[in-house]
PDB file of C-alpha atoms in Angstrom:
ATOM      1  CA  UNK A 477      21.159  33.639 -52.134  1.00 86.00           C
ATOM      2  CA  UNK A 478      22.801  37.209 -51.878  1.00 93.00           C
ATOM      3  CA  UNK A 479      23.881  39.661 -54.433  1.00 97.00           C
ATOM      4  CA  UNK A 480      27.471  39.646 -52.830  1.00 98.00           C
ATOM      5  CA  UNK A 481      27.455  35.606 -52.805  1.00 98.00           C
ATOM      6  CA  UNK A 482      26.321  35.419 -56.328  1.00 97.00           C
ATOM      7  CA  UNK A 483      29.316  37.738 -57.616  1.00 97.00           C
ATOM      8  CA  UNK A 484      32.188  36.414 -55.655  1.00 98.00           C
ATOM      9  CA  UNK A 485      31.134  32.676 -56.153  1.00 97.00           C
ATOM     10  CA  UNK A 486      30.808  33.112 -60.039  1.00 97.00           C
ATOM     11  CA  UNK A 487      34.213  34.995 -60.254  1.00 96.00           C
ATOM     12  CA  UNK A 488      32.772  38.357 -60.596  1.00 97.00           C
ATOM     13  CA  UNK A 489      34.136  41.673 -58.954  1.00 97.00           C
ATOM     14  CA  UNK A 490      32.593  42.559 -55.885  1.00 98.00           C
ATOM     15  CA  UNK A 491      31.644  45.633 -54.773  1.00 98.00           C
ATOM     16  CA  UNK A 492      30.072  46.709 -51.406  1.00 98.00           C
ATOM     17  CA  UNK A 493      29.536  50.070 -49.540  1.00 98.00           C
ATOM     18  CA  UNK A 494      29.640  50.658 -45.647  1.00 97.00           C
ATOM     19  CA  UNK A 495      27.149  52.695 -43.884  1.00 97.00           C
ATOM     20  CA  UNK A 496      26.464  53.723 -40.198  1.00 97.00           C
ATOM     21  CA  UNK A 497      23.024  53.626 -38.748  1.00 97.00           C
ATOM     22  CA  UNK A 498      22.116  57.085 -37.155  1.00 97.00           C
ATOM     23  CA  UNK A 499      22.772  57.987 -33.389  1.00 97.00           C
ATOM     24  CA  UNK A 500      19.018  58.291 -33.231  1.00 97.00           C
ATOM     25  CA  UNK A 501      16.271  56.700 -35.133  1.00 96.00           C
ATOM     26  CA  UNK A 502      15.762  58.746 -37.922  1.00 97.00           C
ATOM     27  CA  UNK A 503      17.224  56.839 -41.140  1.00 97.00           C
ATOM     28  CA  UNK A 504      16.264  59.665 -43.750  1.00 97.00           C
ATOM     29  CA  UNK A 505      19.692  60.270 -44.884  1.00 96.00           C
ATOM     30  CA  UNK A 506      20.815  57.026 -44.731  1.00 97.00           C
ATOM     31  CA  UNK A 507      17.828  56.004 -46.873  1.00 97.00           C
ATOM     32  CA  UNK A 508      18.627  58.970 -49.183  1.00 96.00           C
ATOM     33  CA  UNK A 509      22.184  57.803 -49.627  1.00 96.00           C
ATOM     34  CA  UNK A 510      20.775  54.063 -50.589  1.00 96.00           C
ATOM     35  CA  UNK A 511      18.311  55.033 -53.021  1.00 96.00           C
ATOM     36  CA  UNK A 512      21.473  56.282 -55.006  1.00 96.00           C
ATOM     37  CA  UNK A 513      23.533  53.180 -54.523  1.00 96.00           C
ATOM     38  CA  UNK A 514      20.729  50.950 -55.829  1.00 95.00           C
ATOM     39  CA  UNK A 515      21.892  48.915 -59.173  1.00 94.00           C
ATOM     40  CA  UNK A 516      25.537  50.024 -57.990  1.00 96.00           C
ATOM     41  CA  UNK A 517      26.594  47.651 -55.334  1.00 97.00           C
ATOM     42  CA  UNK A 518      26.433  43.951 -54.511  1.00 98.00           C
ATOM     43  CA  UNK A 519      25.828  45.011 -50.976  1.00 98.00           C
ATOM     44  CA  UNK A 520      25.646  47.491 -48.162  1.00 98.00           C
ATOM     45  CA  UNK A 521      27.427  46.688 -45.126  1.00 98.00           C
ATOM     46  CA  UNK A 522      25.656  48.075 -41.972  1.00 98.00           C
ATOM     47  CA  UNK A 523      28.368  48.936 -39.057  1.00 97.00           C
ATOM     48  CA  UNK A 524      27.333  47.566 -35.559  1.00 97.00           C
ATOM     49  CA  UNK A 525      27.934  50.722 -33.415  1.00 95.00           C
ATOM     50  CA  UNK A 526      31.419  51.277 -35.019  1.00 92.00           C
ATOM     51  CA  UNK A 527      34.365  52.393 -32.389  1.00 92.00           C
ATOM     52  CA  UNK A 528      32.094  51.483 -29.698  1.00 93.00           C
ATOM     53  CA  UNK A 529      29.875  54.566 -30.314  1.00 95.00           C
ATOM     54  CA  UNK A 530      25.798  53.849 -29.685  1.00 96.00           C
ATOM     55  CA  UNK A 531      24.081  54.382 -32.579  1.00 97.00           C
ATOM     56  CA  UNK A 532      20.880  52.717 -33.802  1.00 97.00           C
ATOM     57  CA  UNK A 533      21.407  48.792 -34.448  1.00 97.00           C
ATOM     58  CA  UNK A 534      22.681  47.428 -37.765  1.00 98.00           C
ATOM     59  CA  UNK A 535      19.686  45.113 -37.967  1.00 98.00           C
ATOM     60  CA  UNK A 536      17.344  47.821 -37.578  1.00 98.00           C
ATOM     61  CA  UNK A 537      18.823  49.392 -40.733  1.00 98.00           C
ATOM     62  CA  UNK A 538      19.459  46.406 -42.486  1.00 98.00           C
ATOM     63  CA  UNK A 539      15.566  45.611 -42.415  1.00 98.00           C
ATOM     64  CA  UNK A 540      15.229  49.193 -43.871  1.00 98.00           C
ATOM     65  CA  UNK A 541      17.566  48.525 -46.746  1.00 98.00           C
ATOM     66  CA  UNK A 542      15.963  45.180 -47.215  1.00 98.00           C
ATOM     67  CA  UNK A 543      12.477  46.591 -47.709  1.00 97.00           C
ATOM     68  CA  UNK A 544      13.977  49.379 -49.975  1.00 96.00           C
ATOM     69  CA  UNK A 545      15.509  46.665 -52.527  1.00 96.00           C
ATOM     70  CA  UNK A 546      19.044  46.880 -51.748  1.00 97.00           C
ATOM     71  CA  UNK A 547      20.920  43.836 -50.096  1.00 97.00           C
ATOM     72  CA  UNK A 548      22.231  44.712 -46.892  1.00 98.00           C
ATOM     73  CA  UNK A 549      24.934  42.938 -45.134  1.00 98.00           C
ATOM     74  CA  UNK A 550      24.622  42.885 -41.133  1.00 98.00           C
ATOM     75  CA  UNK A 551      27.794  43.353 -39.033  1.00 98.00           C
ATOM     76  CA  UNK A 552      27.588  41.615 -35.705  1.00 98.00           C
ATOM     77  CA  UNK A 553      30.098  42.304 -32.847  1.00 97.00           C
ATOM     78  CA  UNK A 554      30.748  40.205 -29.832  1.00 97.00           C
ATOM     79  CA  UNK A 555      31.062  43.276 -27.577  1.00 97.00           C
ATOM     80  CA  UNK A 556      27.811  43.948 -26.957  1.00 96.00           C
ATOM     81  CA  UNK A 557      25.783  40.661 -26.838  1.00 96.00           C
ATOM     82  CA  UNK A 558      26.288  37.266 -25.419  1.00 97.00           C
ATOM     83  CA  UNK A 559      25.845  33.873 -27.442  1.00 97.00           C
ATOM     84  CA  UNK A 560      21.996  33.996 -27.068  1.00 97.00           C
ATOM     85  CA  UNK A 561      21.778  37.566 -27.919  1.00 97.00           C
ATOM     86  CA  UNK A 562      23.809  37.202 -31.195  1.00 98.00           C
ATOM     87  CA  UNK A 563      22.072  33.944 -32.472  1.00 97.00           C
ATOM     88  CA  UNK A 564      18.461  35.710 -31.715  1.00 97.00           C
ATOM     89  CA  UNK A 565      19.545  38.436 -33.976  1.00 97.00           C
ATOM     90  CA  UNK A 566      20.273  36.380 -36.814  1.00 98.00           C
ATOM     91  CA  UNK A 567      17.172  34.552 -36.608  1.00 98.00           C
ATOM     92  CA  UNK A 568      15.531  37.977 -36.671  1.00 98.00           C
ATOM     93  CA  UNK A 569      17.934  38.875 -39.866  1.00 98.00           C
ATOM     94  CA  UNK A 570      17.023  35.597 -41.794  1.00 98.00           C
ATOM     95  CA  UNK A 571      13.149  36.478 -41.105  1.00 97.00           C
ATOM     96  CA  UNK A 572      13.695  39.423 -42.943  1.00 98.00           C
ATOM     97  CA  UNK A 573      15.736  37.871 -45.743  1.00 97.00           C
ATOM     98  CA  UNK A 574      19.036  39.128 -44.673  1.00 98.00           C
ATOM     99  CA  UNK A 575      21.446  36.383 -45.747  1.00 98.00           C
ATOM    100  CA  UNK A 576      24.741  38.177 -45.681  1.00 98.00           C
ATOM    101  CA  UNK A 577      26.824  39.141 -42.473  1.00 98.00           C
ATOM    102  CA  UNK A 578      30.170  40.318 -41.312  1.00 98.00           C
ATOM    103  CA  UNK A 579      31.677  39.016 -37.862  1.00 98.00           C
ATOM    104  CA  UNK A 580      33.743  41.538 -35.954  1.00 97.00           C
ATOM    105  CA  UNK A 581      34.787  41.390 -32.253  1.00 96.00           C
ATOM    106  CA  UNK A 582      34.330  45.036 -31.426  1.00 94.00           C
ATOM    107  CA  UNK A 583      36.110  47.732 -30.102  1.00 92.00           C
ATOM    108  CA  UNK A 584      35.991  47.959 -26.289  1.00 94.00           C
ATOM    109  CA  UNK A 585      33.731  50.519 -24.573  1.00 95.00           C
ATOM    110  CA  UNK A 586      36.332  52.842 -23.054  1.00 94.00           C
ATOM    111  CA  UNK A 587      37.205  54.215 -26.580  1.00 91.00           C
ATOM    112  CA  UNK A 588      33.591  54.997 -27.477  1.00 91.00           C
ATOM    113  CA  UNK A 589      31.009  57.569 -26.213  1.00 93.00           C
ATOM    114  CA  UNK A 590      29.298  55.482 -23.676  1.00 93.00           C
ATOM    115  CA  UNK A 591      32.495  54.488 -21.417  1.00 94.00           C
ATOM    116  CA  UNK A 592      30.056  53.064 -18.582  1.00 95.00           C
ATOM    117  CA  UNK A 593      28.754  50.250 -20.870  1.00 95.00           C
ATOM    118  CA  UNK A 594      29.748  47.161 -19.786  1.00 95.00           C
ATOM    119  CA  UNK A 595      31.086  44.689 -22.480  1.00 95.00           C
ATOM    120  CA  UNK A 596      30.377  41.048 -23.015  1.00 96.00           C
ATOM    121  CA  UNK A 597      32.823  39.507 -25.270  1.00 97.00           C
ATOM    122  CA  UNK A 598      31.197  35.872 -25.031  1.00 97.00           C
ATOM    123  CA  UNK A 599      32.327  35.437 -28.711  1.00 98.00           C
ATOM    124  CA  UNK A 600      35.160  37.419 -30.819  1.00 97.00           C
ATOM    125  CA  UNK A 601      34.778  37.304 -34.130  1.00 98.00           C
ATOM    126  CA  UNK A 602      36.031  33.444 -34.940  1.00 98.00           C
ATOM    127  CA  UNK A 603      33.587  32.247 -31.829  1.00 98.00           C
ATOM    128  CA  UNK A 604      30.515  34.222 -34.116  1.00 98.00           C
ATOM    129  CA  UNK A 605      31.752  32.263 -37.164  1.00 98.00           C
ATOM    130  CA  UNK A 606      32.303  29.135 -35.347  1.00 98.00           C
ATOM    131  CA  UNK A 607      29.120  29.187 -33.793  1.00 98.00           C
ATOM    132  CA  UNK A 608      27.066  30.132 -36.893  1.00 98.00           C
ATOM    133  CA  UNK A 609      29.084  27.592 -38.971  1.00 98.00           C
ATOM    134  CA  UNK A 610      28.070  24.818 -36.110  1.00 98.00           C
ATOM    135  CA  UNK A 611      24.379  26.097 -36.219  1.00 98.00           C
ATOM    136  CA  UNK A 612      23.916  25.907 -40.240  1.00 98.00           C
ATOM    137  CA  UNK A 613      25.504  22.366 -39.990  1.00 97.00           C
ATOM    138  CA  UNK A 614      23.415  20.922 -37.397  1.00 97.00           C
ATOM    139  CA  UNK A 615      20.270  22.798 -37.192  1.00 98.00           C
ATOM    140  CA  UNK A 616      21.022  23.824 -33.704  1.00 97.00           C
ATOM    141  CA  UNK A 617      21.034  26.609 -31.395  1.00 97.00           C
ATOM    142  CA  UNK A 618      23.874  27.450 -29.425  1.00 95.00           C
ATOM    143  CA  UNK A 619      22.939  25.463 -26.499  1.00 95.00           C
ATOM    144  CA  UNK A 620      22.346  22.379 -28.608  1.00 96.00           C
ATOM    145  CA  UNK A 621      18.784  22.518 -28.946  1.00 97.00           C
ATOM    146  CA  UNK A 622      17.062  21.863 -32.112  1.00 97.00           C
ATOM    147  CA  UNK A 623      15.525  25.085 -34.299  1.00 97.00           C
ATOM    148  CA  UNK A 624      12.378  24.979 -35.460  1.00 94.00           C
ATOM    149  CA  UNK A 625      12.251  24.889 -39.300  1.00 93.00           C
ATOM    150  CA  UNK A 626      15.809  24.274 -39.765  1.00 95.00           C
ATOM    151  CA  UNK A 627      18.796  26.641 -39.331  1.00 97.00           C
ATOM    152  CA  UNK A 628      19.095  30.061 -41.537  1.00 98.00           C
ATOM    153  CA  UNK A 629      22.232  29.835 -43.701  1.00 98.00           C
ATOM    154  CA  UNK A 630      24.151  32.858 -44.072  1.00 98.00           C
ATOM    155  CA  UNK A 631      26.870  33.801 -46.451  1.00 98.00           C
ATOM    156  CA  UNK A 632      29.562  34.778 -43.601  1.00 98.00           C
ATOM    157  CA  UNK A 633      32.492  37.291 -43.655  1.00 98.00           C
ATOM    158  CA  UNK A 634      35.357  38.519 -41.244  1.00 98.00           C
ATOM    159  CA  UNK A 635      37.911  41.560 -41.633  1.00 97.00           C
ATOM    160  CA  UNK A 636      41.574  41.618 -41.534  1.00 96.00           C
ATOM    161  CA  UNK A 637      44.281  44.254 -41.276  1.00 94.00           C
ATOM    162  CA  UNK A 638      46.904  43.789 -44.107  1.00 93.00           C
ATOM    163  CA  UNK A 639      49.022  46.342 -43.278  1.00 89.00           C
ATOM    164  CA  UNK A 640      49.960  44.972 -39.916  1.00 85.00           C
ATOM    165  CA  UNK A 641      53.389  44.257 -38.293  1.00 83.00           C
ATOM    166  CA  UNK A 642      54.212  41.541 -37.652  1.00 90.00           C
ATOM    167  CA  UNK A 643      52.273  40.411 -40.690  1.00 91.00           C
ATOM    168  CA  UNK A 644      52.558  36.253 -39.759  1.00 94.00           C
ATOM    169  CA  UNK A 645      50.292  37.187 -37.264  1.00 93.00           C
ATOM    170  CA  UNK A 646      47.418  38.488 -39.318  1.00 94.00           C
ATOM    171  CA  UNK A 647      48.056  35.660 -41.628  1.00 96.00           C
ATOM    172  CA  UNK A 648      47.607  33.558 -38.794  1.00 96.00           C
ATOM    173  CA  UNK A 649      44.074  35.148 -37.463  1.00 96.00           C
ATOM    174  CA  UNK A 650      43.127  35.195 -41.266  1.00 97.00           C
ATOM    175  CA  UNK A 651      43.479  31.336 -41.372  1.00 98.00           C
ATOM    176  CA  UNK A 652      41.574  30.912 -38.145  1.00 98.00           C
ATOM    177  CA  UNK A 653      38.421  32.799 -39.811  1.00 98.00           C
ATOM    178  CA  UNK A 654      38.612  31.217 -42.809  1.00 98.00           C
ATOM    179  CA  UNK A 655      38.744  27.852 -41.142  1.00 98.00           C
ATOM    180  CA  UNK A 656      35.692  29.000 -38.861  1.00 98.00           C
ATOM    181  CA  UNK A 657      33.882  29.715 -41.717  1.00 98.00           C
ATOM    182  CA  UNK A 658      34.702  32.948 -43.138  1.00 98.00           C
ATOM    183  CA  UNK A 659      33.397  32.987 -46.891  1.00 98.00           C
ATOM    184  CA  UNK A 660      34.975  36.408 -47.752  1.00 98.00           C
ATOM    185  CA  UNK A 661      36.909  39.028 -46.131  1.00 98.00           C
ATOM    186  CA  UNK A 662      36.623  42.923 -46.375  1.00 98.00           C
ATOM    187  CA  UNK A 663      40.128  44.508 -45.411  1.00 97.00           C
ATOM    188  CA  UNK A 664      41.080  47.614 -43.483  1.00 95.00           C
ATOM    189  CA  UNK A 665      41.583  50.946 -45.681  1.00 94.00           C
ATOM    190  CA  UNK A 666      44.190  50.329 -48.347  1.00 95.00           C
ATOM    191  CA  UNK A 667      46.312  53.316 -49.535  1.00 95.00           C
ATOM    192  CA  UNK A 668      49.241  51.639 -50.853  1.00 92.00           C
ATOM    193  CA  UNK A 669      48.509  49.330 -53.955  1.00 94.00           C
ATOM    194  CA  UNK A 670      52.035  47.472 -53.150  1.00 93.00           C
ATOM    195  CA  UNK A 671      51.307  46.687 -49.629  1.00 92.00           C
ATOM    196  CA  UNK A 672      48.227  45.139 -50.877  1.00 95.00           C
ATOM    197  CA  UNK A 673      50.104  43.209 -53.321  1.00 96.00           C
ATOM    198  CA  UNK A 674      52.519  41.955 -50.687  1.00 95.00           C
ATOM    199  CA  UNK A 675      49.623  41.081 -48.451  1.00 96.00           C
ATOM    200  CA  UNK A 676      47.815  38.912 -51.206  1.00 97.00           C
ATOM    201  CA  UNK A 677      51.310  37.510 -51.859  1.00 96.00           C
ATOM    202  CA  UNK A 678      51.513  36.350 -48.316  1.00 96.00           C
ATOM    203  CA  UNK A 679      48.059  34.856 -48.394  1.00 97.00           C
ATOM    204  CA  UNK A 680      48.843  32.893 -51.297  1.00 97.00           C
ATOM    205  CA  UNK A 681      51.956  31.173 -49.759  1.00 97.00           C
ATOM    206  CA  UNK A 682      50.066  30.413 -46.501  1.00 97.00           C
ATOM    207  CA  UNK A 683      47.631  28.395 -48.958  1.00 97.00           C
ATOM    208  CA  UNK A 684      44.357  30.436 -47.393  1.00 97.00           C
ATOM    209  CA  UNK A 685      41.831  30.389 -50.070  1.00 96.00           C
ATOM    210  CA  UNK A 686      38.835  32.861 -49.601  1.00 97.00           C
ATOM    211  CA  UNK A 687      37.559  35.941 -51.312  1.00 98.00           C
ATOM    212  CA  UNK A 688      39.474  38.933 -50.390  1.00 98.00           C
ATOM    213  CA  UNK A 689      37.754  42.287 -50.818  1.00 98.00           C
ATOM    214  CA  UNK A 690      39.969  45.381 -50.543  1.00 98.00           C
ATOM    215  CA  UNK A 691      38.734  48.464 -47.961  1.00 97.00           C
ATOM    216  CA  UNK A 692      38.832  51.744 -50.081  1.00 97.00           C
ATOM    217  CA  UNK A 693      38.233  55.196 -47.820  1.00 96.00           C
ATOM    218  CA  UNK A 694      38.101  58.191 -50.018  1.00 96.00           C
ATOM    219  CA  UNK A 695      40.083  60.688 -48.520  1.00 94.00           C
ATOM    220  CA  UNK A 696      38.473  64.320 -47.417  1.00 93.00           C
ATOM    221  CA  UNK A 697      41.398  66.163 -46.245  1.00 93.00           C
ATOM    222  CA  UNK A 698      44.859  66.205 -45.383  1.00 92.00           C
ATOM    223  CA  UNK A 699      44.018  66.414 -41.818  1.00 92.00           C
ATOM    224  CA  UNK A 700      41.871  63.411 -42.245  1.00 92.00           C
ATOM    225  CA  UNK A 701      44.802  61.263 -43.787  1.00 93.00           C
ATOM    226  CA  UNK A 702      47.216  62.441 -40.704  1.00 94.00           C
ATOM    227  CA  UNK A 703      44.270  61.684 -37.793  1.00 93.00           C
ATOM    228  CA  UNK A 704      43.914  57.991 -39.418  1.00 90.00           C
ATOM    229  CA  UNK A 705      47.741  57.819 -39.538  1.00 91.00           C
ATOM    230  CA  UNK A 706      47.865  58.873 -36.001  1.00 90.00           C
ATOM    231  CA  UNK A 707      45.108  56.955 -34.452  1.00 85.00           C
ATOM    232  CA  UNK A 708      43.684  54.085 -36.634  1.00 85.00           C
ATOM    233  CA  UNK A 709      45.530  50.723 -36.233  1.00 80.00           C
ATOM    234  CA  UNK A 710      46.343  49.388 -39.831  1.00 83.00           C
ATOM    235  CA  UNK A 711      46.060  52.815 -41.736  1.00 89.00           C
ATOM    236  CA  UNK A 712      49.112  53.858 -43.742  1.00 90.00           C
ATOM    237  CA  UNK A 713      48.404  56.981 -45.833  1.00 92.00           C
ATOM    238  CA  UNK A 714      51.799  57.604 -47.864  1.00 92.00           C
ATOM    239  CA  UNK A 715      52.939  61.176 -47.388  1.00 93.00           C
ATOM    240  CA  UNK A 716      52.636  61.985 -51.217  1.00 94.00           C
ATOM    241  CA  UNK A 717      48.521  61.620 -50.999  1.00 93.00           C
ATOM    242  CA  UNK A 718      48.861  63.852 -48.024  1.00 94.00           C
ATOM    243  CA  UNK A 719      51.064  66.530 -49.828  1.00 93.00           C
ATOM    244  CA  UNK A 720      48.389  66.210 -53.083  1.00 94.00           C
ATOM    245  CA  UNK A 721      45.695  66.697 -50.584  1.00 94.00           C
ATOM    246  CA  UNK A 722      47.055  69.666 -48.979  1.00 94.00           C
ATOM    247  CA  UNK A 723      48.416  71.186 -51.853  1.00 93.00           C
ATOM    248  CA  UNK A 724      44.290  70.953 -53.228  1.00 92.00           C
ATOM    249  CA  UNK A 725      43.040  72.802 -50.105  1.00 91.00           C
ATOM    250  CA  UNK A 726      45.643  75.258 -50.896  1.00 91.00           C
ATOM    251  CA  UNK A 727      44.877  75.436 -54.442  1.00 89.00           C
ATOM    252  CA  UNK A 728      41.306  75.896 -53.503  1.00 87.00           C
ATOM    253  CA  UNK A 729      41.682  78.791 -50.658  1.00 88.00           C
ATOM    254  CA  UNK A 730      43.581  80.615 -53.471  1.00 85.00           C
ATOM    255  CA  UNK A 731      41.019  80.292 -56.169  1.00 86.00           C
ATOM    256  CA  UNK A 732      38.212  80.689 -53.662  1.00 88.00           C
ATOM    257  CA  UNK A 733      36.695  77.418 -54.662  1.00 87.00           C
ATOM    258  CA  UNK A 734      35.529  74.875 -51.955  1.00 88.00           C
ATOM    259  CA  UNK A 735      36.087  70.839 -51.809  1.00 89.00           C
ATOM    260  CA  UNK A 736      38.808  70.485 -53.874  1.00 92.00           C
ATOM    261  CA  UNK A 737      40.328  68.099 -51.427  1.00 93.00           C
ATOM    262  CA  UNK A 738      37.232  66.182 -51.536  1.00 94.00           C
ATOM    263  CA  UNK A 739      37.330  65.821 -55.644  1.00 95.00           C
ATOM    264  CA  UNK A 740      40.790  64.681 -55.370  1.00 95.00           C
ATOM    265  CA  UNK A 741      40.001  62.263 -52.610  1.00 95.00           C
ATOM    266  CA  UNK A 742      37.305  60.521 -54.698  1.00 96.00           C
ATOM    267  CA  UNK A 743      39.707  60.525 -57.867  1.00 96.00           C
ATOM    268  CA  UNK A 744      42.403  58.726 -55.832  1.00 96.00           C
ATOM    269  CA  UNK A 745      39.905  56.203 -54.690  1.00 97.00           C
ATOM    270  CA  UNK A 746      38.520  55.514 -58.060  1.00 97.00           C
ATOM    271  CA  UNK A 747      42.342  55.117 -59.551  1.00 96.00           C
ATOM    272  CA  UNK A 748      42.878  52.739 -56.780  1.00 96.00           C
ATOM    273  CA  UNK A 749      39.738  51.001 -57.416  1.00 97.00           C
ATOM    274  CA  UNK A 750      40.344  50.652 -61.146  1.00 97.00           C
ATOM    275  CA  UNK A 751      43.924  49.692 -60.930  1.00 97.00           C
ATOM    276  CA  UNK A 752      42.730  46.654 -58.244  1.00 97.00           C
ATOM    277  CA  UNK A 753      40.202  45.462 -60.789  1.00 97.00           C
ATOM    278  CA  UNK A 754      42.262  45.943 -63.755  1.00 96.00           C
ATOM    279  CA  UNK A 755      45.280  43.948 -62.395  1.00 96.00           C
ATOM    280  CA  UNK A 756      43.045  41.147 -60.750  1.00 96.00           C
ATOM    281  CA  UNK A 757      44.866  42.070 -57.140  1.00 97.00           C
ATOM    282  CA  UNK A 758      42.226  40.730 -55.504  1.00 97.00           C
ATOM    283  CA  UNK A 759      38.222  39.908 -55.476  1.00 98.00           C
ATOM    284  CA  UNK A 760      36.616  43.332 -54.872  1.00 98.00           C
ATOM    285  CA  UNK A 761      36.573  46.278 -53.415  1.00 98.00           C
ATOM    286  CA  UNK A 762      34.796  47.653 -50.098  1.00 98.00           C
ATOM    287  CA  UNK A 763      34.110  51.242 -50.033  1.00 98.00           C
ATOM    288  CA  UNK A 764      33.753  53.010 -46.631  1.00 96.00           C
ATOM    289  CA  UNK A 765      32.883  56.490 -47.609  1.00 94.00           C
ATOM    290  CA  UNK A 766      32.470  57.725 -43.789  1.00 89.00           C
ATOM    291  CA  UNK A 767      29.226  59.434 -43.935  1.00 87.00           C
ATOM    292  CA  UNK A 768      29.770  60.231 -47.578  1.00 90.00           C
ATOM    293  CA  UNK A 769      27.624  57.254 -49.414  1.00 94.00           C
ATOM    294  CA  UNK A 770      26.507  59.724 -51.827  1.00 94.00           C
ATOM    295  CA  UNK A 771      29.634  60.183 -53.363  1.00 95.00           C
ATOM    296  CA  UNK A 772      30.218  56.511 -54.042  1.00 96.00           C
ATOM    297  CA  UNK A 773      28.386  56.184 -57.158  1.00 96.00           C
ATOM    298  CA  UNK A 774      30.607  59.010 -58.366  1.00 96.00           C
ATOM    299  CA  UNK A 775      33.680  57.120 -57.425  1.00 97.00           C
ATOM    300  CA  UNK A 776      32.340  54.043 -59.260  1.00 96.00           C
ATOM    301  CA  UNK A 777      31.724  56.036 -62.469  1.00 96.00           C
ATOM    302  CA  UNK A 778      35.426  57.498 -62.260  1.00 96.00           C
ATOM    303  CA  UNK A 779      36.814  54.018 -61.652  1.00 96.00           C
ATOM    304  CA  UNK A 780      34.577  52.716 -64.829  1.00 95.00           C
ATOM    305  CA  UNK A 781      33.065  49.995 -62.446  1.00 93.00           C
ATOM    306  CA  UNK A 782      29.939  48.853 -62.983  1.00 91.00           C
ATOM    307  CA  UNK A 783      28.232  45.758 -61.020  1.00 86.00           C
ATOM    308  CA  UNK A 784      27.301  42.482 -62.809  1.00 77.00           C
TER     309      UNK A 784
END
C-alpha cells in the first residue's frame, strides 16, 4: 500500500506534487528536486507526455523515484497506447513496486510538439479504469487470459475540472470515473476557494463518494496567469490575483529586486493550501509547480503543512 492510499484511507490530509520527465534522458534535475521532497509529500505524480509533448516516459522516471525512496504515481494516458500497451506498462510498474496510478485520456497530438504522431485512444480514462478494475477482480488480462501469479492491484486515480460550464456534465464524468474504480481524484488548478466549495457541494448532492485533492498551481507572474486564463480549459485566475502579481513585478523593477512575483505566488499558494486544510474543504492538495518543484517544500512550510 502506497503512502497516498494510507493517508487518504485513514482520513489524513493527502499531499502530492506533480513532476514532468525531461525532454531527453537526463533525470538529474528531477532527482535533485526529488531529494528535497522526501518526507514532505505522499506521492510524486509523474506526467505522461503532458499537453502531448514528447518527454521521457512516466514509467521511467517513476522507477528512478522509487529507487530513490519516494512514492511515485504513474500517469497513464490512452492517447499513445492500446489496451495491451497500457496493461504491459502496468505489469512493469508493479514489478518495481509502483502501486499508485492516475488515468487520463490525453490531449490530442495536434496540440503538442510531434504533430505527425498518430493517436491511439483505444481507451479513454474511464476505459483504463474499467480495464484495471476488471483485471484486479478476475486475475485476467485485457484478452481474458489468466495472469501468471495473479493481477497487480493499484490505487487508482483520475482527474476532474471543478470550474466547468455546465458543471453537471463534469459531475456526471466524475461519477463515471468513480464507478469505474477511481479511488481518489485530483482537480485542475483552483484559484478561488468559493468555486471549489461550490463544486464540493455539488459532489455531495450527487452522492459521489471519493477522495478529492484540490489542484494548486503556484503562479510565477501576471503573464502566466493571463496565459492560462486564455489558453487552458478549466483555469480561472481571479483578476485580483493577476493585479497583485503585476504590482509585485512593478515593485521589483522599481527597487531592482528580482523574483517578487514568484515569492508572492508561493505565498498565495500556501494561503490557499492552509485554508483548504483548516476548513476541511476536501481531502488533500495536488501541487503543480510546473518545473519549480524545488519551491514546493517552501510552499508547504509557509502553509504550516507536514505529512503524517
